[in-house]
Short mmCIF file of C-alpha atoms in Angstrom, two decimals:
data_model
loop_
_atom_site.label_atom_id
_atom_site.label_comp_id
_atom_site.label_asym_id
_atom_site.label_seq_id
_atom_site.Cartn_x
_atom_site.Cartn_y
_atom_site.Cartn_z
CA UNK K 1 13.98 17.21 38.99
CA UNK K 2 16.16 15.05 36.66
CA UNK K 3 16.20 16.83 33.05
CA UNK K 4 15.34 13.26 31.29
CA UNK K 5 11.80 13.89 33.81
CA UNK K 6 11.39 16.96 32.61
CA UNK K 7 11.81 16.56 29.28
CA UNK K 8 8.78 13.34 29.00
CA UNK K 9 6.14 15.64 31.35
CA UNK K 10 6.76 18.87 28.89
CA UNK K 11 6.36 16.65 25.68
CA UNK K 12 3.34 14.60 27.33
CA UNK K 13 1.42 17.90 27.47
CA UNK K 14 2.85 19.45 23.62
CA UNK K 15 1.50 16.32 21.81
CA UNK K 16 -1.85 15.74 23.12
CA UNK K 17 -2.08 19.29 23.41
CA UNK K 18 -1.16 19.28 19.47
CA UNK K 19 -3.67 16.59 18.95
CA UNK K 20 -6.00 18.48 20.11
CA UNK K 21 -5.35 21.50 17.67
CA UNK K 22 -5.06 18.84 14.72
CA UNK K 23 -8.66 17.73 15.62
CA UNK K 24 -9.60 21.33 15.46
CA UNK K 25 -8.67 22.41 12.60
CA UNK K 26 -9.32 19.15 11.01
CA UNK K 27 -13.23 19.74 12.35
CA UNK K 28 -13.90 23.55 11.00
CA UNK K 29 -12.23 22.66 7.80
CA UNK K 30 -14.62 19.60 7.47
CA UNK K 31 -17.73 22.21 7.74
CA UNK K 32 -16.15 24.81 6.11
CA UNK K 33 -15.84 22.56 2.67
CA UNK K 34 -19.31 21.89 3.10
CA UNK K 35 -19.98 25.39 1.85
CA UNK K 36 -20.95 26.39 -2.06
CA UNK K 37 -17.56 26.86 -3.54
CA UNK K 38 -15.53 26.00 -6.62
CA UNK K 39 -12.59 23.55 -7.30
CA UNK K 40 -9.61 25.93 -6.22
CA UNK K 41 -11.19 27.11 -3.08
CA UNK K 42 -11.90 23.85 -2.14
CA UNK K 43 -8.37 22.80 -2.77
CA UNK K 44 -7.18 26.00 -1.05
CA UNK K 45 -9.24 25.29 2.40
CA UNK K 46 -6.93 21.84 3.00
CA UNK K 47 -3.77 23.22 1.83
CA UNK K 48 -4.41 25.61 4.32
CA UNK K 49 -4.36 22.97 7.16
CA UNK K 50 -0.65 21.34 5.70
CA UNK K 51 0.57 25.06 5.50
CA UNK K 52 -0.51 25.71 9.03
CA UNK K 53 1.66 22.55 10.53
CA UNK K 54 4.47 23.17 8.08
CA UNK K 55 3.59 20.16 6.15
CA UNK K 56 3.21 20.76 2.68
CA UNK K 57 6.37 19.48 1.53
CA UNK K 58 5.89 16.32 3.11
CA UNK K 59 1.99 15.73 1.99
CA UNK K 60 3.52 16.51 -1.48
CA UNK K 61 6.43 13.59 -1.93
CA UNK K 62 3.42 11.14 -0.29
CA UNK K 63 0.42 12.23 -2.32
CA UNK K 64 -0.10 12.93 -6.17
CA UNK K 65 -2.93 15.41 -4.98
CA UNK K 66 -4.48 17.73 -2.31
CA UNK K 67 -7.73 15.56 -1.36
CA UNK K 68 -10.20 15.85 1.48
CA UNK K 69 -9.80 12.14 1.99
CA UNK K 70 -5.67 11.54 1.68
CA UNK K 71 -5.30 14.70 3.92
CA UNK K 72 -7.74 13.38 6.58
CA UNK K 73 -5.80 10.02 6.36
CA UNK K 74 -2.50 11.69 6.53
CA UNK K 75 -3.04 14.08 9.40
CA UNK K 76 -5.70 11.59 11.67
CA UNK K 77 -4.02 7.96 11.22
CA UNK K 78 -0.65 8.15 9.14
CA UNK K 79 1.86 6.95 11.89
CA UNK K 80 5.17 7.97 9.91
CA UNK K 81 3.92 11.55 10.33
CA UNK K 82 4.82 13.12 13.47
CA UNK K 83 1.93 15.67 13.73
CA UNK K 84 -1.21 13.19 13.13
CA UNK K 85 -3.44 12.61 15.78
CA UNK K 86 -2.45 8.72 16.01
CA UNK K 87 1.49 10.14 16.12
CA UNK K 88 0.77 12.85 18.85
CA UNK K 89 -1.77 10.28 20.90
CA UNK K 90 1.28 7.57 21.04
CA UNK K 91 3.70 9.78 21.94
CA UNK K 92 1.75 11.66 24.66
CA UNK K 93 0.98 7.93 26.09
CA UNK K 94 4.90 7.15 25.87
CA UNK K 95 6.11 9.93 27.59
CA UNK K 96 3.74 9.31 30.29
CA UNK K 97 4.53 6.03 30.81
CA UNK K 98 8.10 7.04 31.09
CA UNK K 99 7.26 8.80 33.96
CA UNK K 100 4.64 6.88 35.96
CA UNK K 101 6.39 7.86 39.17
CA UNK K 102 5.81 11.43 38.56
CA UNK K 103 1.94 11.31 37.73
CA UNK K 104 -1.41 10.62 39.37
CA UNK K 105 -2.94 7.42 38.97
CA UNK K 106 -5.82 9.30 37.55
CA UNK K 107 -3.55 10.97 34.79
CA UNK K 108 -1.69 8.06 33.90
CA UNK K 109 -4.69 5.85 33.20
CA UNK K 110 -6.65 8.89 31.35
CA UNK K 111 -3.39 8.79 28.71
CA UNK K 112 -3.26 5.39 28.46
CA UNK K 113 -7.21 4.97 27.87
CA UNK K 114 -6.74 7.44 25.49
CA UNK K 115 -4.76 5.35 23.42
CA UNK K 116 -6.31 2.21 23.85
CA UNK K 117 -9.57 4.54 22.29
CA UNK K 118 -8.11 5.29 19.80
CA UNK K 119 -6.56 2.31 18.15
CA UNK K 120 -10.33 1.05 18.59
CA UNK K 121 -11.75 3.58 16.59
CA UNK K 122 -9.26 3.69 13.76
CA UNK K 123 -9.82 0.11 14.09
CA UNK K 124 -13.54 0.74 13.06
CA UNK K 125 -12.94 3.25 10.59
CA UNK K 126 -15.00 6.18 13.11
CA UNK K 127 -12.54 8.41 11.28
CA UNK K 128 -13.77 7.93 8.20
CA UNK K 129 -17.77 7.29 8.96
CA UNK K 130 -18.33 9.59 11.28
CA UNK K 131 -15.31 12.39 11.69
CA UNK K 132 -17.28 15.02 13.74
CA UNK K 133 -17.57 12.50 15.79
CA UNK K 134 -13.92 11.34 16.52
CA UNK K 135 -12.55 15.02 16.44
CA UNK K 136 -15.21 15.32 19.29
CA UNK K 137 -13.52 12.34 20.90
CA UNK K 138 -10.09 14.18 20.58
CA UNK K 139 -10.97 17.60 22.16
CA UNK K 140 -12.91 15.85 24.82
CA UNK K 141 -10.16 13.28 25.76
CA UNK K 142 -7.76 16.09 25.61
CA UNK K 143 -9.67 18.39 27.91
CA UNK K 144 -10.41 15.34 30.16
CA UNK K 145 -6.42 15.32 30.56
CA UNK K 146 -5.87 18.71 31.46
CA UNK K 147 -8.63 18.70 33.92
CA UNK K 148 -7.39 15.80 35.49
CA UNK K 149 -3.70 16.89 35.87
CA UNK K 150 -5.13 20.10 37.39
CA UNK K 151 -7.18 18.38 39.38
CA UNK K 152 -5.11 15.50 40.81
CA UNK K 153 -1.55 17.17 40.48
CA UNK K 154 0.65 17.98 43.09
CA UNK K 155 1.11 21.82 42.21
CA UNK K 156 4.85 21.49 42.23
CA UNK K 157 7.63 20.80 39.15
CA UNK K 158 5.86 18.20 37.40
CA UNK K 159 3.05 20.26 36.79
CA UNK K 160 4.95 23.38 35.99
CA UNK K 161 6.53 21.39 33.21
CA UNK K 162 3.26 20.25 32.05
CA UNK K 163 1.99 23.66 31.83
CA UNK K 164 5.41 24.86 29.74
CA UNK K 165 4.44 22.09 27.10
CA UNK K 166 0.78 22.81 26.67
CA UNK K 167 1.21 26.83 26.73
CA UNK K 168 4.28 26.86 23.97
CA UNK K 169 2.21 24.74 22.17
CA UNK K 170 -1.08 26.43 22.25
CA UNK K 171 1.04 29.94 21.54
CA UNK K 172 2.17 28.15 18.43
CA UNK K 173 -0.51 26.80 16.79
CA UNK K 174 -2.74 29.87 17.71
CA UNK K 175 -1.05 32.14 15.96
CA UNK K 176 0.03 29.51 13.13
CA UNK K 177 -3.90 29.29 12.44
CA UNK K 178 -4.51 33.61 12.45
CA UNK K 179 -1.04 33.97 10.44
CA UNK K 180 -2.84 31.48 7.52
CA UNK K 181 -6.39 33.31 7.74
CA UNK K 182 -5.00 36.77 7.40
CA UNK K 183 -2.75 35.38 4.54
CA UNK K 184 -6.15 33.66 2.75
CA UNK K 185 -8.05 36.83 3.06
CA UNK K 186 -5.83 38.94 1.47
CA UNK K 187 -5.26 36.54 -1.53
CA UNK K 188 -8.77 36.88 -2.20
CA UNK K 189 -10.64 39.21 -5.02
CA UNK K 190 -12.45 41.68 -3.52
CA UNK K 191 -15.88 40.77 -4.83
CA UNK K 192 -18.88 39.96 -3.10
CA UNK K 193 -18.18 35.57 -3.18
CA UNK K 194 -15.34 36.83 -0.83
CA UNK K 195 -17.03 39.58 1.11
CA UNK K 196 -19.51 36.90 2.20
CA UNK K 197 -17.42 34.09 2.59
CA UNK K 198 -15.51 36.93 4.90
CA UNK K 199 -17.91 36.31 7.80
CA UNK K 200 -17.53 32.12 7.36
CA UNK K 201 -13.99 32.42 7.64
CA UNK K 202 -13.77 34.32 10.77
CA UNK K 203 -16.25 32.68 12.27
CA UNK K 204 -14.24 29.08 11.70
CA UNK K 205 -11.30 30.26 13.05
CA UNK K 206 -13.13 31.70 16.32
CA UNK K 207 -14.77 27.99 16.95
CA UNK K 208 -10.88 26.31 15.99
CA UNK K 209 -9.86 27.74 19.05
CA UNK K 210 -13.42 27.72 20.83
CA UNK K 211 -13.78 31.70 20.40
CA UNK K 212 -16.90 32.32 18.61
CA UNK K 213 -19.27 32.41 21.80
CA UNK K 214 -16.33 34.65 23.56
CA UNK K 215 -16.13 36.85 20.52
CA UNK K 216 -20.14 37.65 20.81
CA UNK K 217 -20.08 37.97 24.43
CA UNK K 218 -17.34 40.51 24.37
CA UNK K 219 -17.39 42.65 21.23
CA UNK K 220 -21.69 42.13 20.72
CA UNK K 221 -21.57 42.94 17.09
CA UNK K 222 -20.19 41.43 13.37
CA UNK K 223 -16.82 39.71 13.36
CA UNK K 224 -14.38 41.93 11.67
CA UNK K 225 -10.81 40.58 11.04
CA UNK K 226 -9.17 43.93 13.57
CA UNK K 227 -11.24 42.30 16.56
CA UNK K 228 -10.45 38.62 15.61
CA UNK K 229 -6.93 39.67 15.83
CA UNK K 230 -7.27 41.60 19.22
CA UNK K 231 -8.77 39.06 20.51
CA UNK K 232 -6.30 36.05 19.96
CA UNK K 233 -3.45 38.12 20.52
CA UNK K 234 -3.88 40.83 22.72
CA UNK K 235 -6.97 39.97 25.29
CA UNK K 236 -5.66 38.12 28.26
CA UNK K 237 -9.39 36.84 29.25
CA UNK K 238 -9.35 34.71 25.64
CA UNK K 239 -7.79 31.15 26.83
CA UNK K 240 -6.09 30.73 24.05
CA UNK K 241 -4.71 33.79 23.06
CA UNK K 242 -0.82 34.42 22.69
CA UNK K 243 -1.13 36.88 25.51
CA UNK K 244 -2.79 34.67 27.67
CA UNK K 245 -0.02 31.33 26.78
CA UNK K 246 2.66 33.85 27.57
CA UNK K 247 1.43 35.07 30.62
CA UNK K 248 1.47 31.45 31.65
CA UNK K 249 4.92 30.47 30.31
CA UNK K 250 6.14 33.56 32.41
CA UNK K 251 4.49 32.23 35.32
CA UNK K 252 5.51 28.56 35.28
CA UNK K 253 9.41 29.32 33.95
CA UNK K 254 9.54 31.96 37.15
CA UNK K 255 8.57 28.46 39.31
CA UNK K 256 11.30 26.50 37.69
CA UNK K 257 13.70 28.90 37.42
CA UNK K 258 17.52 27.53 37.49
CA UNK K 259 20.98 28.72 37.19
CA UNK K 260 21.06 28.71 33.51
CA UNK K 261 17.60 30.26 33.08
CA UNK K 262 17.73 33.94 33.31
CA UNK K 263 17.88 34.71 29.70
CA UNK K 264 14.95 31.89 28.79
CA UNK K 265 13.00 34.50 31.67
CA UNK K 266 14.19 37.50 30.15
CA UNK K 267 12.85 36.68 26.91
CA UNK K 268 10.09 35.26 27.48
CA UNK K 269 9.29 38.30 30.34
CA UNK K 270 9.75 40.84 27.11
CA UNK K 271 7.59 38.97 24.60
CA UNK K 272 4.73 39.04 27.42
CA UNK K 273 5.54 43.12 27.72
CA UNK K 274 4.97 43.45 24.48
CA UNK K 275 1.86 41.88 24.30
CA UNK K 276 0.41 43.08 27.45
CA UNK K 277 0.91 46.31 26.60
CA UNK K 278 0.55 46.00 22.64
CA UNK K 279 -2.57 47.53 20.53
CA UNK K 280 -4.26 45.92 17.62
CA UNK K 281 -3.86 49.11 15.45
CA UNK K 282 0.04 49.31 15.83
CA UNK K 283 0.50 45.38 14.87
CA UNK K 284 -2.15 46.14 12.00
CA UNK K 285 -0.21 48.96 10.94
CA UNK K 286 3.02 47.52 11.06
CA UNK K 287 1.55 44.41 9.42
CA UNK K 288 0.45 41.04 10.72
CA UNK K 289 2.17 38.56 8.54
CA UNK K 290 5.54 40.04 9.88
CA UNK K 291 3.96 40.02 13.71
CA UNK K 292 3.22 36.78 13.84
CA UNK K 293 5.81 35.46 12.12
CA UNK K 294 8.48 37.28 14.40
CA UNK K 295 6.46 35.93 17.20
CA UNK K 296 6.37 32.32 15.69
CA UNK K 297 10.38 32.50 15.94
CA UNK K 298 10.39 33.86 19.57
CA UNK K 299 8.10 31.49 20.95
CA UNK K 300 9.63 28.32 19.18
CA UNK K 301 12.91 30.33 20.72
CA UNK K 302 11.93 29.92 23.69
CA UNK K 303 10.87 26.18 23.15
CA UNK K 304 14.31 25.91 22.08
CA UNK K 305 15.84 27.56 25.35
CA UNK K 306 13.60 25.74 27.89
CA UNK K 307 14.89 22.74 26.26
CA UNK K 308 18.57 23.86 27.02
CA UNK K 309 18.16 24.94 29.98
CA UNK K 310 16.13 22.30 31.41
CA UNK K 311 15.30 19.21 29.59
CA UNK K 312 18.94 18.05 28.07
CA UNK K 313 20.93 16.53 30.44
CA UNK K 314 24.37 18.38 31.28
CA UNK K 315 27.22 16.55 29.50
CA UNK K 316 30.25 15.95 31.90
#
């Protein structure tokens, strides 16, 4: 497959999959400021969102202040920023386009739908009157894509490529969004406004990554931060875990593999050792914040390599 090929289907499938996390986030931390709180915690729930795309800096030299409203704007509709929704959505459809001749009919028109959607509802403002409802819109157009890839795909390189994009993608932002929580609880006093707001927290992180019903069906008790953990890192049954992404990065760069691969495999093969065989208490113990932020550089390390080895054409 021609690199330039490669490199539209694995970016089609990182930015609507990153849409899709955008919406989610952007979703729990609607509900979650709906909550009894005071000015600072209010102010800490959104800066939470800009820390967990790495866009502080930029919000900050755009906006005088951290507001509900200016950070809904800047991450749903502000076209200049590369991680809104309306950025990801248009960039999703371009890539596709670019490579017409390598998708479905099916998958071709559900990007480009998607996009014609969505300029209609920023159009009517559905951000803004009713956002549950358009970060509804996002998940379901972005699972709508996925299941019609899978479903209409020839299982051969395209797809493979697809899948790199949406698992590297997924690995990032999951543990992006636990790497945040874990930092937010232990900023907190240890008094009983954050002992109860404890239980809220967990539980919006679970249903950001569509965990909560998994989380009661397989531990059947409290959420505790130990079991969130296990179960978005370690539990290869949890969709979106980081085990489960790099199970399927192994998978797919094992069906592409080239000449120039074997180190991209050998990498990524080790990362998915580790976590197969990892325990909870031993990253715990060893502490999370440096876990997950040593995984955050091998995984967007091996973004880096697939992109060397694969998606940059070969100069002469």
């Amino acid at each position: 497959m021609l690199s330039r090929t490669a490199d539209n289907l694995f970016w089609m499938c990182r930015y609507i999959e990153r849409a899709e996390n955008t919406a989610r986030m952007l979703d729990v931390n609607l509900q979650m400021s709906l909550m009894p709180q005071d000015a600072s915690a209010h102010d800490s729930l959104w800066r939470a969102v800009l820390r967990i795309s790495e866009l502080q800096h930029d919000y900050d030299a755009r906006f005088p202040a951290v507001t509900a409203l200016d950070v809904l704007h800047y991450l749903v509709r502000e076209p200049t920023n590369e991680s809104s929704i309306y950025a990801c959505l248009r960039a999703a459809r371009e890539n596709a386009r670019a490579v017409r001749g390598s998708l479905t009919t099916e998958v071709w028109e559900t990007y480009n739908t998607t996009w014609l959607e969505l300029q209609k509802h920023l159009q009517t403002h559905l951000p803004e009157r009713n956002p549950g409802e358009f970060f509804e819109w996002v998940k379901f157009r972005a699972h709508l894509a996925r299941g019609v890839t899978i479903g209409t795909m020839l299982d051969d390189e395209a797809l493979h490529f697809l899948r790199l994009g949406m698992h590297v993608e997924r690995a990032d932002n999951t543990a992006r969004l636990l790497d945040v929580k874990f930092h937010e609880e232990h900023e907190e006093h240890e008094d009983i406004v954050a002992r109860t707001s404890e239980f809220y927290r967990w539980a919006s992180l679970l249903s950001s990554v569509s965990g909560l019903e998994i989380y009661r069906k397989v531990y059947r008790d409290v959420i505790t931060s130990d079991r969130v953990a296990e179960l978005l890192i370690l539990r290869p049954d949890m969709p979106r875990s980081l085990v489960a992404s790099v199970q399927a990065l192994t998978e797919d760069l094992a069906r592409v593999a080239n000449q120039r691969s074997a180190e991209t495999e050998r990498r990524a093969g080790m990362l998915y050792a580790e976590l197969r065989y990892g325990r909870v208490e031993d990253i715990l113990h060893s502490g999370l914040h440096r876990y997950l932020e040593r995984f955050l550089e091998r995984i967007n390390d091996l973004g880096n390599r697939i992109s060397q080895d694969f998606l940059v054409p070969l100069v002469a």
